[in-house]
Short mmCIF file of C-alpha atoms in Angstrom, two decimals:
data_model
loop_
_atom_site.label_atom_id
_atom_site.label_comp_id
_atom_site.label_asym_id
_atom_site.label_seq_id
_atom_site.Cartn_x
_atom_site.Cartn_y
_atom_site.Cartn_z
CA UNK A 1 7.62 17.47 2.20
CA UNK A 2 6.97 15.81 5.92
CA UNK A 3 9.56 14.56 7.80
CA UNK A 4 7.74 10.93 9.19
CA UNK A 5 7.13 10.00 5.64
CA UNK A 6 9.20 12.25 2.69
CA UNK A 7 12.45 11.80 1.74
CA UNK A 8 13.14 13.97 -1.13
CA UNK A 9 13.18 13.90 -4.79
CA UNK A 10 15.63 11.82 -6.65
CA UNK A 11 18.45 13.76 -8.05
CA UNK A 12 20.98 14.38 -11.28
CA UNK A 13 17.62 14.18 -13.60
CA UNK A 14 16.15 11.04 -12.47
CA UNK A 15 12.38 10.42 -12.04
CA UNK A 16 11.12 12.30 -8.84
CA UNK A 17 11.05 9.97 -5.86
CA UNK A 18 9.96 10.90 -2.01
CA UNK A 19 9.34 8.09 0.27
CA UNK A 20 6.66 5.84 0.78
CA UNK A 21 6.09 2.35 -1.04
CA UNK A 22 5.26 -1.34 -2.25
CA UNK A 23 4.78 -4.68 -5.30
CA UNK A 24 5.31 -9.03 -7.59
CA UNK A 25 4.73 -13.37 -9.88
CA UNK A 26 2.35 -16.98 -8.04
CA UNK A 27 3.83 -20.57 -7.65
CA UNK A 28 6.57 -20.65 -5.14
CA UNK A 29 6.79 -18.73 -2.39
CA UNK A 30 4.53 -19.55 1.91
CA UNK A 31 2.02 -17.47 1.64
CA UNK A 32 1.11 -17.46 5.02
CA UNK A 33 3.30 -17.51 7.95
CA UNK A 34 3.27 -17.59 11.67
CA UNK A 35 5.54 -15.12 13.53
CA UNK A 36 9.72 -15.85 12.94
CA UNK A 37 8.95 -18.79 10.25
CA UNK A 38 11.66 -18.03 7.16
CA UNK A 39 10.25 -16.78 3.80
CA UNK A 40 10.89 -18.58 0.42
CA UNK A 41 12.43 -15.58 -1.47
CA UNK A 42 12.84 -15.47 -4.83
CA UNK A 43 16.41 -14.65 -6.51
CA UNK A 44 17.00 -11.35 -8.06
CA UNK A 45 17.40 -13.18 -11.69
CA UNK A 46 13.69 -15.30 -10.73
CA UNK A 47 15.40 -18.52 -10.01
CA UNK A 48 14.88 -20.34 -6.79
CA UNK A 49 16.15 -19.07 -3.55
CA UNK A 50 13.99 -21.03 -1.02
CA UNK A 51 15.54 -22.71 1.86
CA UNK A 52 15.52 -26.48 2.03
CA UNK A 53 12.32 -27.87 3.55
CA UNK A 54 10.24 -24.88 2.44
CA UNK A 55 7.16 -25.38 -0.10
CA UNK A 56 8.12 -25.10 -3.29
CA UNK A 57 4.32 -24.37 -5.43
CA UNK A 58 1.74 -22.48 -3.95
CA UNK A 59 -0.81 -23.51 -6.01
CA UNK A 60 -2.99 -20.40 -6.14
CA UNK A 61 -1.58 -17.60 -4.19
CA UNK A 62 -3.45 -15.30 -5.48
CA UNK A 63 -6.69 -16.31 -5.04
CA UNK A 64 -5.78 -17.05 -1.37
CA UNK A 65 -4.69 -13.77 -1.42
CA UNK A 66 -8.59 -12.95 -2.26
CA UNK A 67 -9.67 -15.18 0.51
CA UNK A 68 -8.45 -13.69 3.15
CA UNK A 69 -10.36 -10.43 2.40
CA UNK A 70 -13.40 -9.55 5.08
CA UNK A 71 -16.32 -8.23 3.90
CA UNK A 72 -17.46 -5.04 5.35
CA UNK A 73 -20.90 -3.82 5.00
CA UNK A 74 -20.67 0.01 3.91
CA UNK A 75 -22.89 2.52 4.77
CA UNK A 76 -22.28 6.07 6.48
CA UNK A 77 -19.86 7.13 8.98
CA UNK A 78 -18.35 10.50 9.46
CA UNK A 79 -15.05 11.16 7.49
CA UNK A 80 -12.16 13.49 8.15
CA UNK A 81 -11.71 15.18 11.74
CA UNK A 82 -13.06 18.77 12.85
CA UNK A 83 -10.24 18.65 15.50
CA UNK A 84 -6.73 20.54 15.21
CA UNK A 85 -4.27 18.29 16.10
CA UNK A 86 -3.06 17.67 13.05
CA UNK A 87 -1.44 19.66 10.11
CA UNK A 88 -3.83 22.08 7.86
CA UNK A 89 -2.06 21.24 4.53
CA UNK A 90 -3.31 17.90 4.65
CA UNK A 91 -6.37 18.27 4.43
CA UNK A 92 -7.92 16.06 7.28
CA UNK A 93 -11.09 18.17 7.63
CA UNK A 94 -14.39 19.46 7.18
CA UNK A 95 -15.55 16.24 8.73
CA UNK A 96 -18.73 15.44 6.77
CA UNK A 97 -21.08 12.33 6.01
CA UNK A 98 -19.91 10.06 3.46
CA UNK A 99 -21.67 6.81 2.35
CA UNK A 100 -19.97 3.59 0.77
CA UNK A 101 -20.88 0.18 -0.75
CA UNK A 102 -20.33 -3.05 0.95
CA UNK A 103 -16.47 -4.17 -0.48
CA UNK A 104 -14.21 -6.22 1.28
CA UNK A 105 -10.21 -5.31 2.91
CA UNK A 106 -7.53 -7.42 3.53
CA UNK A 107 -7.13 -7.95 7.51
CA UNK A 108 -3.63 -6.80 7.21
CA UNK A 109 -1.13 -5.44 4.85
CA UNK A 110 0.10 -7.41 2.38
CA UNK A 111 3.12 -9.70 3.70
CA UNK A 112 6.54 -10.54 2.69
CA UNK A 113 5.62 -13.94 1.97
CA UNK A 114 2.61 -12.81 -0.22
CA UNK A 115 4.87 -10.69 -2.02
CA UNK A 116 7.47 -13.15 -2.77
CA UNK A 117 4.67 -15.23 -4.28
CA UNK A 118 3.62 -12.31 -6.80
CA UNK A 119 6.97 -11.87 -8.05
CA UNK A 120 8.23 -15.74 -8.12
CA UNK A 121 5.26 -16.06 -10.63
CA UNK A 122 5.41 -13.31 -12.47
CA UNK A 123 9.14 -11.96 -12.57
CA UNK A 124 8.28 -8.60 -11.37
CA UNK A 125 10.78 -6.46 -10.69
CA UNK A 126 10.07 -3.41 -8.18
CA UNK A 127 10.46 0.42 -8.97
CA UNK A 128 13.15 0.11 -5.96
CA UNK A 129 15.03 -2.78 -7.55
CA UNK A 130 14.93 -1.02 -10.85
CA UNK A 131 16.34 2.52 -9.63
CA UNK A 132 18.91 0.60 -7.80
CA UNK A 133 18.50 2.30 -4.48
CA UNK A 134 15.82 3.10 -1.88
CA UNK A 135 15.21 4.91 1.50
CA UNK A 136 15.94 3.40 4.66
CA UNK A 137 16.25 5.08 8.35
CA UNK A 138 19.48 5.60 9.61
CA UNK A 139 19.37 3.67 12.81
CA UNK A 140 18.29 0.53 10.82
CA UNK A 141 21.41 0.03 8.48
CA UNK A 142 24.47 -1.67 9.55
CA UNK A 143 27.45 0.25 10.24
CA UNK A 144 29.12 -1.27 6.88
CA UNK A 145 26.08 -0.01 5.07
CA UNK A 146 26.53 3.24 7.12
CA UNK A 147 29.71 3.68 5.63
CA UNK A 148 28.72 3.47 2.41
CA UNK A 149 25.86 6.00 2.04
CA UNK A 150 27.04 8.87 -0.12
CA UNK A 151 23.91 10.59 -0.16
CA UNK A 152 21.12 11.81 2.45
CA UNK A 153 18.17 14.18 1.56
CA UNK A 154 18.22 17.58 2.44
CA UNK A 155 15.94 18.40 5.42
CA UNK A 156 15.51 14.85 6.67
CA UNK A 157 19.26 13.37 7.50
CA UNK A 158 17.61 10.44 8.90
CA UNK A 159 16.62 8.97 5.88
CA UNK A 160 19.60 7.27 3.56
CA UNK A 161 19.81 6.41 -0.02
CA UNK A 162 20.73 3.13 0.25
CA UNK A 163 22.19 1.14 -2.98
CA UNK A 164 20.79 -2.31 -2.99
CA UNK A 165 17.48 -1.62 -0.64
CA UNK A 166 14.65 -3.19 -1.80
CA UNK A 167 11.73 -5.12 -0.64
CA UNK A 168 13.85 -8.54 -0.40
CA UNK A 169 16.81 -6.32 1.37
CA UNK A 170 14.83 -3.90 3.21
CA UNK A 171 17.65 -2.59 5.43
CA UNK A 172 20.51 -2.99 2.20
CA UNK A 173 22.59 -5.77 0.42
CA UNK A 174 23.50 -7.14 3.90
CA UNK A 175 19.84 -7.87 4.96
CA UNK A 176 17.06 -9.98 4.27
CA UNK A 177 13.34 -11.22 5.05
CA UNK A 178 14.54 -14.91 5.64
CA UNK A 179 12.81 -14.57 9.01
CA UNK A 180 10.17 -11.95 8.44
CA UNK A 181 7.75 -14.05 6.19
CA UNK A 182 4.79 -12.39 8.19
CA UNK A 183 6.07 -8.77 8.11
CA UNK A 184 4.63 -6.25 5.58
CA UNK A 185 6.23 -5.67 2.38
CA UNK A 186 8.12 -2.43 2.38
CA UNK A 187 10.41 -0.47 -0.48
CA UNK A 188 7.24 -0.78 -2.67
CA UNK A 189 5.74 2.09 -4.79
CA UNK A 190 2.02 2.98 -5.45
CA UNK A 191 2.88 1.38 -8.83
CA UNK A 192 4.70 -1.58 -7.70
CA UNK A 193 1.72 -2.07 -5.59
CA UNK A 194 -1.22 -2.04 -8.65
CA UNK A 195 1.02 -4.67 -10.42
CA UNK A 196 0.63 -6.79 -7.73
CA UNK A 197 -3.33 -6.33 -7.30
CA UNK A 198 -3.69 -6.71 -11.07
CA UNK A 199 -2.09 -10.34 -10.03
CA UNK A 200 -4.26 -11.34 -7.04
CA UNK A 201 -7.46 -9.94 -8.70
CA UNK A 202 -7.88 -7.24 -6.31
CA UNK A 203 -7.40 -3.69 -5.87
CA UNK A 204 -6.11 -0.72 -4.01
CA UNK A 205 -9.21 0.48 -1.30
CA UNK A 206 -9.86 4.33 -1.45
CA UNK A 207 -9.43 6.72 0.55
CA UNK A 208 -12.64 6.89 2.27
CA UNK A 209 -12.47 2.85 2.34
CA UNK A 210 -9.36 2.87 4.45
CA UNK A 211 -10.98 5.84 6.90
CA UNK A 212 -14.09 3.53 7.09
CA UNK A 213 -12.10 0.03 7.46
CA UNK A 214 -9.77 1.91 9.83
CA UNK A 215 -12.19 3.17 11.92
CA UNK A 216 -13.39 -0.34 13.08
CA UNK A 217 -17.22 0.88 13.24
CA UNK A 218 -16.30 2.94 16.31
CA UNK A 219 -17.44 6.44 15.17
CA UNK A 220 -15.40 9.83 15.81
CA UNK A 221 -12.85 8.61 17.87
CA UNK A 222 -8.76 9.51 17.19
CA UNK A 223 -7.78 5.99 16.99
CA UNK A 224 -8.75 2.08 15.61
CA UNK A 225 -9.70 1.09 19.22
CA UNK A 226 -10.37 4.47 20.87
CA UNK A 227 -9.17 7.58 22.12
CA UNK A 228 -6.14 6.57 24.43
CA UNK A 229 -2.83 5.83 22.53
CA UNK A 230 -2.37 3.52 24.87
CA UNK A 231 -5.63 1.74 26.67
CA UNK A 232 -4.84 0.59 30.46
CA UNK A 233 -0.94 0.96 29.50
CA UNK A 234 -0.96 -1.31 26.65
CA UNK A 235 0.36 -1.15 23.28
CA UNK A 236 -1.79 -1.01 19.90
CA UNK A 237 0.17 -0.20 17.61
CA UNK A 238 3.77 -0.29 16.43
CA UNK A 239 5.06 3.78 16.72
CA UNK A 240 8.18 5.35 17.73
CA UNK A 241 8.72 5.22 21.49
CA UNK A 242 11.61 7.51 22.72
CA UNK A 243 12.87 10.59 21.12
CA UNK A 244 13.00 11.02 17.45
CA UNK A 245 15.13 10.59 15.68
CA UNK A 246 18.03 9.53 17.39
CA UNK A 247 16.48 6.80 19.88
CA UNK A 248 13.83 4.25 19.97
CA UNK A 249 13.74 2.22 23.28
CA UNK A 250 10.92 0.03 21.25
CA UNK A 251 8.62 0.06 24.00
CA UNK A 252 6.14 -1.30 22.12
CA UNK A 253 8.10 -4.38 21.28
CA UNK A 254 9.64 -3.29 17.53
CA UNK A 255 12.31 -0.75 15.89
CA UNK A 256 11.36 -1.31 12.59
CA UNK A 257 8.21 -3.31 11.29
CA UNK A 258 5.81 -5.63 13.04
CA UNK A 259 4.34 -8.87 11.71
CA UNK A 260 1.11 -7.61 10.14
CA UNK A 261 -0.47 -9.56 13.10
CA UNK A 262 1.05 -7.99 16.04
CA UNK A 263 -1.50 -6.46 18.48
CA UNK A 264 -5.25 -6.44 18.54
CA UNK A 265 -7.34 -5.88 15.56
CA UNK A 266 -10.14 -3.33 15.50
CA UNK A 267 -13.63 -3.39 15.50
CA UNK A 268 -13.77 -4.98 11.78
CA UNK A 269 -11.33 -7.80 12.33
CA UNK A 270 -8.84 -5.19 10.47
CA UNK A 271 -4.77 -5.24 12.06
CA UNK A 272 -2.03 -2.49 12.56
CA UNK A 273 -4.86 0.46 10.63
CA UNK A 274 -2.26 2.76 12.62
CA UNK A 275 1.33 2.58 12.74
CA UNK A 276 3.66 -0.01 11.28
CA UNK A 277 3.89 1.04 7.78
CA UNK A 278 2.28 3.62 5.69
CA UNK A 279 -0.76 2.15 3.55
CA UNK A 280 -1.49 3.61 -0.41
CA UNK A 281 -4.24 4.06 -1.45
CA UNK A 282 -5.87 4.47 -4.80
CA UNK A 283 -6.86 8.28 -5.29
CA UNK A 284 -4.64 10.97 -6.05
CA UNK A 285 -3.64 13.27 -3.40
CA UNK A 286 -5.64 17.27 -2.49
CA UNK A 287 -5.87 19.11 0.76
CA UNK A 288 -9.37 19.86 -0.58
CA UNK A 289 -10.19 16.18 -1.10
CA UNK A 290 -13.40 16.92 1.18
CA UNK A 291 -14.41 20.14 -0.65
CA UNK A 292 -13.77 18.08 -4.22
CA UNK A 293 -15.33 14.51 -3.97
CA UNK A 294 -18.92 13.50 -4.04
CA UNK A 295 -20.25 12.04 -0.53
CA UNK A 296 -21.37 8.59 -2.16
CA UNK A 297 -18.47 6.60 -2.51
CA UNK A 298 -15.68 9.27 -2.85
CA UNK A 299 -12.97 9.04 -4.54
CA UNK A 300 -10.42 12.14 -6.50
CA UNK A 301 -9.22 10.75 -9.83
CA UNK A 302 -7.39 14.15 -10.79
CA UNK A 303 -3.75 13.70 -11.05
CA UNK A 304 -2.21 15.19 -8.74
CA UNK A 305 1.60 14.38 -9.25
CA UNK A 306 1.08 12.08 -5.75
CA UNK A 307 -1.16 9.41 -4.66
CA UNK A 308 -2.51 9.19 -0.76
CA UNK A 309 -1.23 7.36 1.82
CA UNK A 310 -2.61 6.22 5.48
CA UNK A 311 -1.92 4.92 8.85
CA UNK A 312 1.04 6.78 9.45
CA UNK A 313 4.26 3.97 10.19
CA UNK A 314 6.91 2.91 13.05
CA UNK A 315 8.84 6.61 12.61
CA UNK A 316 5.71 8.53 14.02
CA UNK A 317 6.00 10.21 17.37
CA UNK A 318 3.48 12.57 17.85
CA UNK A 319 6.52 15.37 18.79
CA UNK A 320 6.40 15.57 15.68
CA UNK A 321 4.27 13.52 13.77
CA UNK A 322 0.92 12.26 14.81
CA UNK A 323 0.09 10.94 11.52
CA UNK A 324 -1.36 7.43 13.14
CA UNK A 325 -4.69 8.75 13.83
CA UNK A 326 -7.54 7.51 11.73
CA UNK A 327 -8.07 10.45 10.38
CA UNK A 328 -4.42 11.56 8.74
CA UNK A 329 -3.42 11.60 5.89
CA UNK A 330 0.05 12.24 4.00
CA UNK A 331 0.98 11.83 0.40
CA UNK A 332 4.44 10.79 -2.24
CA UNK A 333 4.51 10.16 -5.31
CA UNK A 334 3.58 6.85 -6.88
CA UNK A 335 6.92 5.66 -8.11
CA UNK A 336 8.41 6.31 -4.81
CA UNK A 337 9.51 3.71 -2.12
CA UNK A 338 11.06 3.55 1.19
CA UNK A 339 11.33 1.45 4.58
CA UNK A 340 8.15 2.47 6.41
CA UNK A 341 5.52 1.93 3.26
CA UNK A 342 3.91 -0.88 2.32
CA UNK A 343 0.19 -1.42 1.37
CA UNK A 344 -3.40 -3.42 1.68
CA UNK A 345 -5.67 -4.35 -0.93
CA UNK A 346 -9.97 -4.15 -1.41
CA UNK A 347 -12.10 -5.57 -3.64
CA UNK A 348 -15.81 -4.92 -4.85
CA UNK A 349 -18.45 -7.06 -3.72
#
């Protein structure tokens, strides 16, 4: 278990849960929104919840949703990182030659407002909304919610079970995305998130995908845009500023999630590949993915009990976890969801 991304397991004999997340139905929902619009959010039941004045049909979310996606030529770069400055049970090296098809990414991670979409057309109903709870960090609930939580996993007292969180209450029964339209999804599982590519047509990018779409065509450097965090003093990403856990002077403009927009893209036309929110991706999780996989188009289909995850999210500090390096990688299981997950989809050519 890591403390920037796990959780713990759910308790009393129900289905194992750590943290990390996202998933939807198509005819009702903006799909695409500038920064602070409001989001037409669909009602827990599937009825209509949009605010007055907001569109009412999208006619074909989904295949906007395939739109969107850039096309990136493949080839080979150099995967994984030789270095050690990060943690040996993940698995982040060898560093060795891997080649890839042409597919194509979305630019950024799936949205709110794409989300709401999925679900207003098909009634889907998210592994968080199911279980009736989710995780959320402790300096994002209100002090009402606060009061409530009964429950906090062992090892990692900043994270809360929260009744009620979910990806249309990401902070708990007394939030909502009204105003986040353009922020990612979050509270959505590695299963929640297939359901909603087997709606837009697409699919979950690998693992050596995301390295290579992350990467920006800049080869062997720690980060989308470089090796300096921070470039001439400015911001790239959206990562915990201050000291963890107990204060976040959001230096770099956010507490909890950025609009998928925020900051400059990489090389590849690709936005927020580190920091923001956690990313799945398809394979199944080993430390000795490197020693395991084939170097053409890699990918580990063994079940592993958990499924990978990249880009590290806005609770990584690199006191303690540098996880928002290209090269990182972390792990939960695939029914598991919490604030600082979400996801981005890939298609074949």
């Amino acid at each position: 278990m890591d403390s920037c991304s796990c959780a713990g397991d759910r308790d009393q004999g129900e289905t194992a849960r750590r943290l990390s997340g996202v998933s939807i139905r198509n005819n009702d929902a903006s799909v695409r929104l500038r920064s602070g619009e409001a989001a037409s959010i669909p009602a827990a039941d599937g009825g209509p919840e949009g605010r007055e004045g907001m569109p009412r049909e999208i006619p074909d979310a989904a295949a906007e949703v395939r739109r969107e996606l850039v096309l990136l030529p493949g080839g080979s770069f150099r995967m994984g990182n030789d270095a050690q400055d990060g943690f040996p049970a993940d698995g982040e090296g060898p560093s060795r030659s891997v080649t890839l098809d042409p597919f194509r990414i979305a630019p950024y991670a799936v949205t709110n407002a794409q989300f709401a979409a999925f679900v207003r057309d098909t009634g889907y109903v998210t592994e968080a909304e199911a279980f009736g709870w989710s995780f959320v960090f402790q300096l994002l609930v209100s002090e009402e919610i606060g009061r409530r939580v009964s429950r906090v996993p062992a090892g990692v007292p900043w994270w809360l079970v929260v009744e009620g969180a979910s990806w249309r209450a990401p902070e708990g029964p007394d939030s909502t995305i009204r105003d986040r339209g353009d922020h990612p999804a979050v509270h959505v599982s590695w299963n929640d998130a297939q359901a909603f590519c087997s709606w837009s047509g697409t699919r979950l990018p690998s693992e050596a995908e995301w390295e290579y779409a992350a990467r920006g065509g800049l080869e062997g450097r720690t980060y989308p845009w470089g090796d300096l965090l921070k470039p001439d003093g400015e911001h790239r990403c959206n990562i915990w500023q201050g000291k963890f856990p107990v204060k976040n002077n959001a230096g770099d403009g956010y507490v909890g999630t950025a609009p998928v927009h925020a900051y400059l893209p990489n090389g590849y036309g690709l936005y927020n590949m580190a920091g923001n929110v956690w990313e799945w991706c398809r394979d199944w999780f080993a430390p000795d993915y490197h020693r395991q996989t084939k170097e053409v188009n890699p990918f580990y289909a063994e079940d592993t009990g958990k499924k990978s995850i990249r880009g590290g999210s806005y609770l990584c500090h690199r006191s303690y976890c540098n996880r928002y390096r290209v090269a990182a990688r972390s792990s939960n299981t695939p029914d598991s969801s919490m604030g600082n997950a979400g996801f981005r989809v890939a298609a074949d050519c």
